[in-house]
GROMACS .gro file of C-alpha atoms in nm:
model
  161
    1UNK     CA    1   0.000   0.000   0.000
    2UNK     CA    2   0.111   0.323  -0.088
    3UNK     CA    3   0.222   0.570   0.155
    4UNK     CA    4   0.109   0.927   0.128
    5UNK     CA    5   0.266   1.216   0.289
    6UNK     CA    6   0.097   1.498   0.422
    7UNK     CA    7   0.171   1.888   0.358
    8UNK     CA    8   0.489   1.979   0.569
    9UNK     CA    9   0.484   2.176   0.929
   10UNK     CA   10   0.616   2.498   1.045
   11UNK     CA   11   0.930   2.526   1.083
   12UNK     CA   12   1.040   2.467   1.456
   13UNK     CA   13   1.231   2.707   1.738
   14UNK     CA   14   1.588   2.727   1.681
   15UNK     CA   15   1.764   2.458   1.884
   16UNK     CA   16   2.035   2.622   2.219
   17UNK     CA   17   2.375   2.658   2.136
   18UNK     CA   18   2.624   2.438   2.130
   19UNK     CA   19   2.958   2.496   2.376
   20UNK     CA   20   3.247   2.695   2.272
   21UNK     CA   21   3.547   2.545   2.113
   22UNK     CA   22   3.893   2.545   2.288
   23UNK     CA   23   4.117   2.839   2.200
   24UNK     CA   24   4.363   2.739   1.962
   25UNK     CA   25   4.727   2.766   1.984
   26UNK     CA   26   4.908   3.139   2.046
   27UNK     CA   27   5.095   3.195   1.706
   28UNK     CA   28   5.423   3.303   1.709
   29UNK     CA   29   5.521   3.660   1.765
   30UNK     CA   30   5.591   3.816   1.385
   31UNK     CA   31   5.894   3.994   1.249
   32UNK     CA   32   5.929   4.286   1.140
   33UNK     CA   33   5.567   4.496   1.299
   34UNK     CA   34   5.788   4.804   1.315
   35UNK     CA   35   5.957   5.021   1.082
   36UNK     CA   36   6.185   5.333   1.113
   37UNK     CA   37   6.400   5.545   0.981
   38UNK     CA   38   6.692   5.834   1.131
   39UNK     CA   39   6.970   6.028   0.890
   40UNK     CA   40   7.163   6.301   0.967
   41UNK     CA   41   7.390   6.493   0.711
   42UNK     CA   42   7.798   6.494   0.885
   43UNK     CA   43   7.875   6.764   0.590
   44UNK     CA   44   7.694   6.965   0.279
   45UNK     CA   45   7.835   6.676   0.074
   46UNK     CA   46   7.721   6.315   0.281
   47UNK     CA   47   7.420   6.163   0.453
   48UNK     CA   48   7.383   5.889   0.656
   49UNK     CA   49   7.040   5.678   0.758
   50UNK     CA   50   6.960   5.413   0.991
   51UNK     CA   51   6.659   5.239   0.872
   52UNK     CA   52   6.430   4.968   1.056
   53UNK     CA   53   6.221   4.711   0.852
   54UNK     CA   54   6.098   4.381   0.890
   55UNK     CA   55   6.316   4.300   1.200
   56UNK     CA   56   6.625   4.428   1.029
   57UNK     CA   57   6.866   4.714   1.045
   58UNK     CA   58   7.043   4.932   0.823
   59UNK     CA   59   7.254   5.197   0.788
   60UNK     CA   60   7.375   5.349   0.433
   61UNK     CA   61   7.583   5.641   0.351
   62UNK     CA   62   7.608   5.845   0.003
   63UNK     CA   63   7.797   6.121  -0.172
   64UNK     CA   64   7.489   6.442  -0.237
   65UNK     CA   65   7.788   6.573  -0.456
   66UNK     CA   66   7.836   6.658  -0.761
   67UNK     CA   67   7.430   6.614  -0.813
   68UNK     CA   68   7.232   6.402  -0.899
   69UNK     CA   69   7.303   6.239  -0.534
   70UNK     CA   70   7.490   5.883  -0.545
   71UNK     CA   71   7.283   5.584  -0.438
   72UNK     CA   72   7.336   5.486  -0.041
   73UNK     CA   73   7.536   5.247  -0.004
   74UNK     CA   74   7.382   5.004   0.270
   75UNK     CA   75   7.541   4.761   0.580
   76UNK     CA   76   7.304   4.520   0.697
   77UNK     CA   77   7.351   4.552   1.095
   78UNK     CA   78   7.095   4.269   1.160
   79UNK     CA   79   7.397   4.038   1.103
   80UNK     CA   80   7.623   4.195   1.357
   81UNK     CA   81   7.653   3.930   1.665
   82UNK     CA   82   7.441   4.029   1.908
   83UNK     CA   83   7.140   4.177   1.744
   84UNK     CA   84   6.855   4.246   1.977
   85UNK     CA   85   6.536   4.017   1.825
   86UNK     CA   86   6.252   4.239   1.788
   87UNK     CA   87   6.413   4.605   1.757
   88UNK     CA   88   6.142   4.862   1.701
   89UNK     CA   89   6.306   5.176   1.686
   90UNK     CA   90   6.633   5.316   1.543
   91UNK     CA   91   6.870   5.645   1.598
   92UNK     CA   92   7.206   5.750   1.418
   93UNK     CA   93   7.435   5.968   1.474
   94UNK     CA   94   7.783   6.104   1.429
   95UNK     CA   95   8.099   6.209   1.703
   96UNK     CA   96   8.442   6.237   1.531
   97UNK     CA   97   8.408   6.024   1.174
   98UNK     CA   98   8.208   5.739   1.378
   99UNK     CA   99   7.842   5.658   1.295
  100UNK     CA  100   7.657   5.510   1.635
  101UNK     CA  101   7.367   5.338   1.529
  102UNK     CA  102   7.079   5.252   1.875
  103UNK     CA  103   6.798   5.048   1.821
  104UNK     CA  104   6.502   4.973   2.125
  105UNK     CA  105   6.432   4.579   2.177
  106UNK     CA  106   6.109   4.496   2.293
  107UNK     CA  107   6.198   4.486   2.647
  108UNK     CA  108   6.302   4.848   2.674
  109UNK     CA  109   6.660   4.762   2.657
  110UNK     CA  110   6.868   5.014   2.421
  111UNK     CA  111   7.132   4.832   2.199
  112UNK     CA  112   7.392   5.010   2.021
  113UNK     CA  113   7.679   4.951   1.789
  114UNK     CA  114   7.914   5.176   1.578
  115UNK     CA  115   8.024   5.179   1.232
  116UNK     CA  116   8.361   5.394   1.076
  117UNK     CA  117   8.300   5.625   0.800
  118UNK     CA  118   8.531   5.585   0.508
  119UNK     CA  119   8.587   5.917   0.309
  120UNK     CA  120   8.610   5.890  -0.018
  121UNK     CA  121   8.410   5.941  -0.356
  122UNK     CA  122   8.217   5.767  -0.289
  123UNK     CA  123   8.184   5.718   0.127
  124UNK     CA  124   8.143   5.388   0.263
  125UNK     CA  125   8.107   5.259   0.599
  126UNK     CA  126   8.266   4.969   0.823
  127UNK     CA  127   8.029   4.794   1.056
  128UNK     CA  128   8.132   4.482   1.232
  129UNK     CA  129   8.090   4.576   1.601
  130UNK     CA  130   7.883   4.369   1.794
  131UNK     CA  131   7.579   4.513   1.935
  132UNK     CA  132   7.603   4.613   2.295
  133UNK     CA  133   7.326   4.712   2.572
  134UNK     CA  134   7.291   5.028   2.680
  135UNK     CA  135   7.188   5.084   3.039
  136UNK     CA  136   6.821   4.940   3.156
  137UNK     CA  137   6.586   5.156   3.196
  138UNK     CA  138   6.427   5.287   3.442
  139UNK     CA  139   6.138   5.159   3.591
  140UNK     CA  140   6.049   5.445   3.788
  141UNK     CA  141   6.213   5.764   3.694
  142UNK     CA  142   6.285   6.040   3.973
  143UNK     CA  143   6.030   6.257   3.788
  144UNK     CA  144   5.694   6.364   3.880
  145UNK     CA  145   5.432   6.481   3.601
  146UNK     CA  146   5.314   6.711   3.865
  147UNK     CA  147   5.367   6.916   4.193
  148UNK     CA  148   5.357   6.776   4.525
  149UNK     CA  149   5.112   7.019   4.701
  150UNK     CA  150   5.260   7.300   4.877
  151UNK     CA  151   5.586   7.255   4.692
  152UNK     CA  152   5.709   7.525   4.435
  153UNK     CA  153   5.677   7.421   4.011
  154UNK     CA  154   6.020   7.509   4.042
  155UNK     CA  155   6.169   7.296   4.360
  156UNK     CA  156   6.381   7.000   4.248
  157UNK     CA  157   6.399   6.716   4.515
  158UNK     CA  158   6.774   6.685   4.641
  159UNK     CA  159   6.800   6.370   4.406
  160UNK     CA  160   6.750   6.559   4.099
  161UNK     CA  161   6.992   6.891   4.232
   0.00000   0.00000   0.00000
């Protein structure tokens, strides 16, 4: 005997929902989330840069004379022993012919190496100092953001004298 359906029902209440998953796995922490540059000019006729990208740091120097400026020629400091994983932040500058190059890791922690400036047409650099640590630093300065009440704006505390 044949079976014969009849016409189909509303649609019933949506059902409770089910649990949450677990949380999957941290990923690791990327390369490379900061970039930066520095430069300074040492004369009318060089520039120098420091530049930050993708976890690795440069520093190039070039000739602006006679014009059209020369192309920088660039060290790759990243390969320096001792480079601080993570850097996110870079300075350069100049004392006497030597180019100091500081970069910030992660923790705070200032690294620094240097790099000897070759004269000539056109300028090169030497680089193969190891990266050192600067001082930590500090957790709490000395410094407050305002008055103590009843104190001058202009009192120092005897640490700060």
């Amino acid at each position: 005997m044949p079976s014969s359906r009849g016409p189909q029902g509303e649609p019933g209440e949506d059902g409770a929902d089910g649990a949450t998953g677990a949380t999957g796995a941290t990923g690791a922490t990327g390369a490379g989330q900061c970039t930066d540059v520095a430069a300074y000019k040492p004369s009318a006729s060089e520039e120098v840069k420091a530049v930050l990208i993708n976890g690795q740091a440069w520093v190039g120097i070039r000739s602006l004379t006679p014009a059209p400026p020369d192309d920088f020629a660039w060290v790759n400091l990243s390969d320096n022993t001792d480079f601080p994983e993570g850097a996110c932040g870079i300075s350069v500058s100049d004392q006497a012919g030597i180019t100091n190059v500081e970069t910030v890791a992660p923790n705070g922690r200032v690294w620094e190496t240097t790099c000897t400036q070759n004269p000539g047409i056109p300028p090169t650099l030497t680089c193969t100092d190891d990266w050192t640590p600067v001082n930590a630093l500090v957790e709490t300065p000395p410094l407050r953001s305002r008055t103590m009440e009843g104190m001058s704006p202009h009192h120092l505390s005897k640490t700060l004298k």
